[in-house]
mmCIF file of C-alpha atoms in Angstrom:
data_model
loop_
_atom_site.group_PDB
_atom_site.id
_atom_site.type_symbol
_atom_site.label_atom_id
_atom_site.label_comp_id
_atom_site.label_asym_id
_atom_site.label_seq_id
_atom_site.Cartn_x
_atom_site.Cartn_y
_atom_site.Cartn_z
ATOM 1 C CA UNK A 1 -33.998 32.654 -59.270
ATOM 2 C CA UNK A 2 -34.002 33.374 -62.712
ATOM 3 C CA UNK A 3 -29.943 32.218 -62.816
ATOM 4 C CA UNK A 4 -30.259 29.542 -61.051
ATOM 5 C CA UNK A 5 -32.851 28.288 -62.660
ATOM 6 C CA UNK A 6 -31.090 28.339 -65.675
ATOM 7 C CA UNK A 7 -27.942 26.594 -64.396
ATOM 8 C CA UNK A 8 -30.543 23.460 -63.279
ATOM 9 C CA UNK A 9 -31.706 22.969 -67.116
ATOM 10 C CA UNK A 10 -29.091 23.937 -68.234
ATOM 11 C CA UNK A 11 -27.189 21.387 -66.382
ATOM 12 C CA UNK A 12 -30.358 18.969 -67.533
ATOM 13 C CA UNK A 13 -29.637 19.268 -70.746
ATOM 14 C CA UNK A 14 -25.498 18.374 -69.925
ATOM 15 C CA UNK A 15 -26.797 15.470 -68.439
ATOM 16 C CA UNK A 16 -29.369 14.337 -71.140
ATOM 17 C CA UNK A 17 -26.545 14.222 -73.437
ATOM 18 C CA UNK A 18 -24.234 12.302 -71.013
ATOM 19 C CA UNK A 19 -26.563 10.031 -70.553
ATOM 20 C CA UNK A 20 -27.108 9.131 -73.931
ATOM 21 C CA UNK A 21 -23.741 9.139 -75.161
ATOM 22 C CA UNK A 22 -22.474 7.143 -71.937
ATOM 23 C CA UNK A 23 -25.876 4.379 -72.530
ATOM 24 C CA UNK A 24 -24.778 3.721 -76.958
ATOM 25 C CA UNK A 25 -20.945 3.594 -75.974
ATOM 26 C CA UNK A 26 -20.663 1.574 -72.742
ATOM 27 C CA UNK A 27 -24.110 -0.756 -72.861
ATOM 28 C CA UNK A 28 -23.708 0.013 -69.260
ATOM 29 C CA UNK A 29 -27.518 0.124 -67.701
ATOM 30 C CA UNK A 30 -26.519 0.689 -64.261
ATOM 31 C CA UNK A 31 -24.861 3.788 -65.082
ATOM 32 C CA UNK A 32 -26.628 4.511 -68.023
ATOM 33 C CA UNK A 33 -29.989 4.872 -65.570
ATOM 34 C CA UNK A 34 -27.843 6.681 -62.727
ATOM 35 C CA UNK A 35 -26.793 9.899 -65.288
ATOM 36 C CA UNK A 36 -30.640 9.177 -66.245
ATOM 37 C CA UNK A 37 -32.232 9.798 -63.157
ATOM 38 C CA UNK A 38 -29.637 12.623 -62.719
ATOM 39 C CA UNK A 39 -31.443 14.538 -65.436
ATOM 40 C CA UNK A 40 -34.333 14.410 -64.294
ATOM 41 C CA UNK A 41 -33.764 15.590 -60.671
ATOM 42 C CA UNK A 42 -31.888 18.240 -61.945
ATOM 43 C CA UNK A 43 -35.556 19.513 -64.348
ATOM 44 C CA UNK A 44 -37.197 19.558 -61.505
ATOM 45 C CA UNK A 45 -35.375 22.138 -59.852
ATOM 46 C CA UNK A 46 -34.735 23.897 -62.381
ATOM 47 C CA UNK A 47 -38.159 23.967 -63.706
ATOM 48 C CA UNK A 48 -39.003 24.375 -59.970
ATOM 49 C CA UNK A 49 -36.665 27.653 -59.430
ATOM 50 C CA UNK A 50 -37.507 28.851 -63.104
ATOM 51 C CA UNK A 51 -41.569 28.646 -62.114
ATOM 52 C CA UNK A 52 -40.685 30.262 -58.962
ATOM 53 C CA UNK A 53 -39.247 33.068 -59.854
ATOM 54 C CA UNK A 54 -41.975 34.307 -61.617
ATOM 55 C CA UNK A 55 -43.252 34.381 -58.710
ATOM 56 C CA UNK A 56 -41.161 36.909 -56.611
ATOM 57 C CA UNK A 57 -39.247 39.672 -56.398
ATOM 58 C CA UNK A 58 -35.869 39.728 -59.080
ATOM 59 C CA UNK A 59 -33.391 39.029 -56.319
ATOM 60 C CA UNK A 60 -29.639 40.593 -56.074
ATOM 61 C CA UNK A 61 -28.002 37.853 -58.618
ATOM 62 C CA UNK A 62 -30.502 38.261 -61.574
ATOM 63 C CA UNK A 63 -28.972 42.187 -62.243
ATOM 64 C CA UNK A 64 -25.703 41.769 -64.228
ATOM 65 C CA UNK A 65 -24.676 45.440 -63.085
ATOM 66 C CA UNK A 66 -25.808 44.079 -59.046
ATOM 67 C CA UNK A 67 -22.261 44.100 -56.536
ATOM 68 C CA UNK A 68 -22.443 41.307 -53.621
ATOM 69 C CA UNK A 69 -23.132 44.118 -51.213
ATOM 70 C CA UNK A 70 -26.516 44.353 -52.346
ATOM 71 C CA UNK A 71 -27.190 40.957 -51.192
ATOM 72 C CA UNK A 72 -26.530 41.864 -48.054
ATOM 73 C CA UNK A 73 -29.178 41.381 -44.852
ATOM 74 C CA UNK A 74 -31.172 38.737 -43.600
ATOM 75 C CA UNK A 75 -31.009 35.437 -45.291
ATOM 76 C CA UNK A 76 -33.399 33.932 -43.550
ATOM 77 C CA UNK A 77 -34.892 31.827 -39.928
ATOM 78 C CA UNK A 78 -32.332 29.251 -38.507
ATOM 79 C CA UNK A 79 -33.480 27.170 -36.146
ATOM 80 C CA UNK A 80 -31.619 26.840 -32.644
ATOM 81 C CA UNK A 81 -29.924 24.112 -31.207
ATOM 82 C CA UNK A 82 -31.734 21.177 -31.349
ATOM 83 C CA UNK A 83 -30.808 17.392 -30.044
ATOM 84 C CA UNK A 84 -34.213 16.161 -32.249
ATOM 85 C CA UNK A 85 -32.097 15.394 -35.331
ATOM 86 C CA UNK A 86 -29.331 13.021 -33.701
ATOM 87 C CA UNK A 87 -32.562 11.243 -32.444
ATOM 88 C CA UNK A 88 -34.431 10.501 -35.455
ATOM 89 C CA UNK A 89 -30.855 9.991 -37.410
ATOM 90 C CA UNK A 90 -30.321 7.337 -34.653
ATOM 91 C CA UNK A 91 -33.641 6.157 -34.729
ATOM 92 C CA UNK A 92 -33.364 5.703 -38.388
ATOM 93 C CA UNK A 93 -30.061 3.850 -38.472
ATOM 94 C CA UNK A 94 -30.854 1.550 -36.205
ATOM 95 C CA UNK A 95 -34.166 0.646 -38.671
ATOM 96 C CA UNK A 96 -31.843 0.813 -41.516
ATOM 97 C CA UNK A 97 -29.555 -2.351 -39.578
ATOM 98 C CA UNK A 98 -32.552 -3.885 -38.806
ATOM 99 C CA UNK A 99 -33.214 -4.827 -42.562
ATOM 100 C CA UNK A 100 -29.429 -6.114 -42.586
ATOM 101 C CA UNK A 101 -29.253 -8.241 -39.493
ATOM 102 C CA UNK A 102 -32.547 -8.874 -37.783
ATOM 103 C CA UNK A 103 -36.415 -7.227 -38.076
ATOM 104 C CA UNK A 104 -36.582 -6.699 -34.164
ATOM 105 C CA UNK A 105 -33.872 -4.206 -33.638
ATOM 106 C CA UNK A 106 -36.558 -1.969 -36.359
ATOM 107 C CA UNK A 107 -39.073 -2.561 -33.808
ATOM 108 C CA UNK A 108 -36.247 -1.371 -31.097
ATOM 109 C CA UNK A 109 -35.653 1.316 -32.935
ATOM 110 C CA UNK A 110 -39.393 2.270 -34.180
ATOM 111 C CA UNK A 111 -40.060 4.235 -30.834
ATOM 112 C CA UNK A 112 -36.341 6.368 -31.136
ATOM 113 C CA UNK A 113 -37.395 7.246 -34.725
ATOM 114 C CA UNK A 114 -41.281 8.551 -33.343
ATOM 115 C CA UNK A 115 -39.421 10.376 -30.849
ATOM 116 C CA UNK A 116 -36.966 12.301 -33.494
ATOM 117 C CA UNK A 117 -39.597 12.930 -35.556
ATOM 118 C CA UNK A 118 -42.797 14.272 -32.928
ATOM 119 C CA UNK A 119 -39.993 15.840 -30.835
ATOM 120 C CA UNK A 120 -39.055 17.855 -34.330
ATOM 121 C CA UNK A 121 -41.845 18.519 -35.792
ATOM 122 C CA UNK A 122 -43.498 20.155 -32.419
ATOM 123 C CA UNK A 123 -39.779 21.790 -31.017
ATOM 124 C CA UNK A 124 -41.657 24.822 -31.180
ATOM 125 C CA UNK A 125 -44.180 23.990 -28.839
ATOM 126 C CA UNK A 126 -42.876 23.629 -25.925
ATOM 127 C CA UNK A 127 -39.686 24.578 -24.707
ATOM 128 C CA UNK A 128 -37.343 27.710 -24.336
ATOM 129 C CA UNK A 129 -38.125 28.425 -27.608
ATOM 130 C CA UNK A 130 -41.319 28.569 -27.723
ATOM 131 C CA UNK A 131 -42.960 30.966 -30.002
ATOM 132 C CA UNK A 132 -47.359 30.945 -29.479
#
């Protein structure tokens, strides 16, 4: 994780320099603001990765003489097939459409949002993927 943290912090330095030069030359506030926000995001991610790297064991990517096969093995846990993100995405899409077309659509999309959210949160407590 040290490598990823350094990469994001290096990206943050580049974005800061780009934002300053772009803001000075273009006098355009929207692009300058976007670049400064990208700088802030890169700093947050880089700091988190650098902070987390101190608490976990060094990975294969932190060893300069590591082979690709050194990083082989189990990657992690991935959720099984689920329909809940689709319901949540449709509810969110209808909710945002409600802002454009009329607030009554937001109230119609709220039940779909809640079904998707609660289904996704509690999908491991019922059905074939039950873990407890």
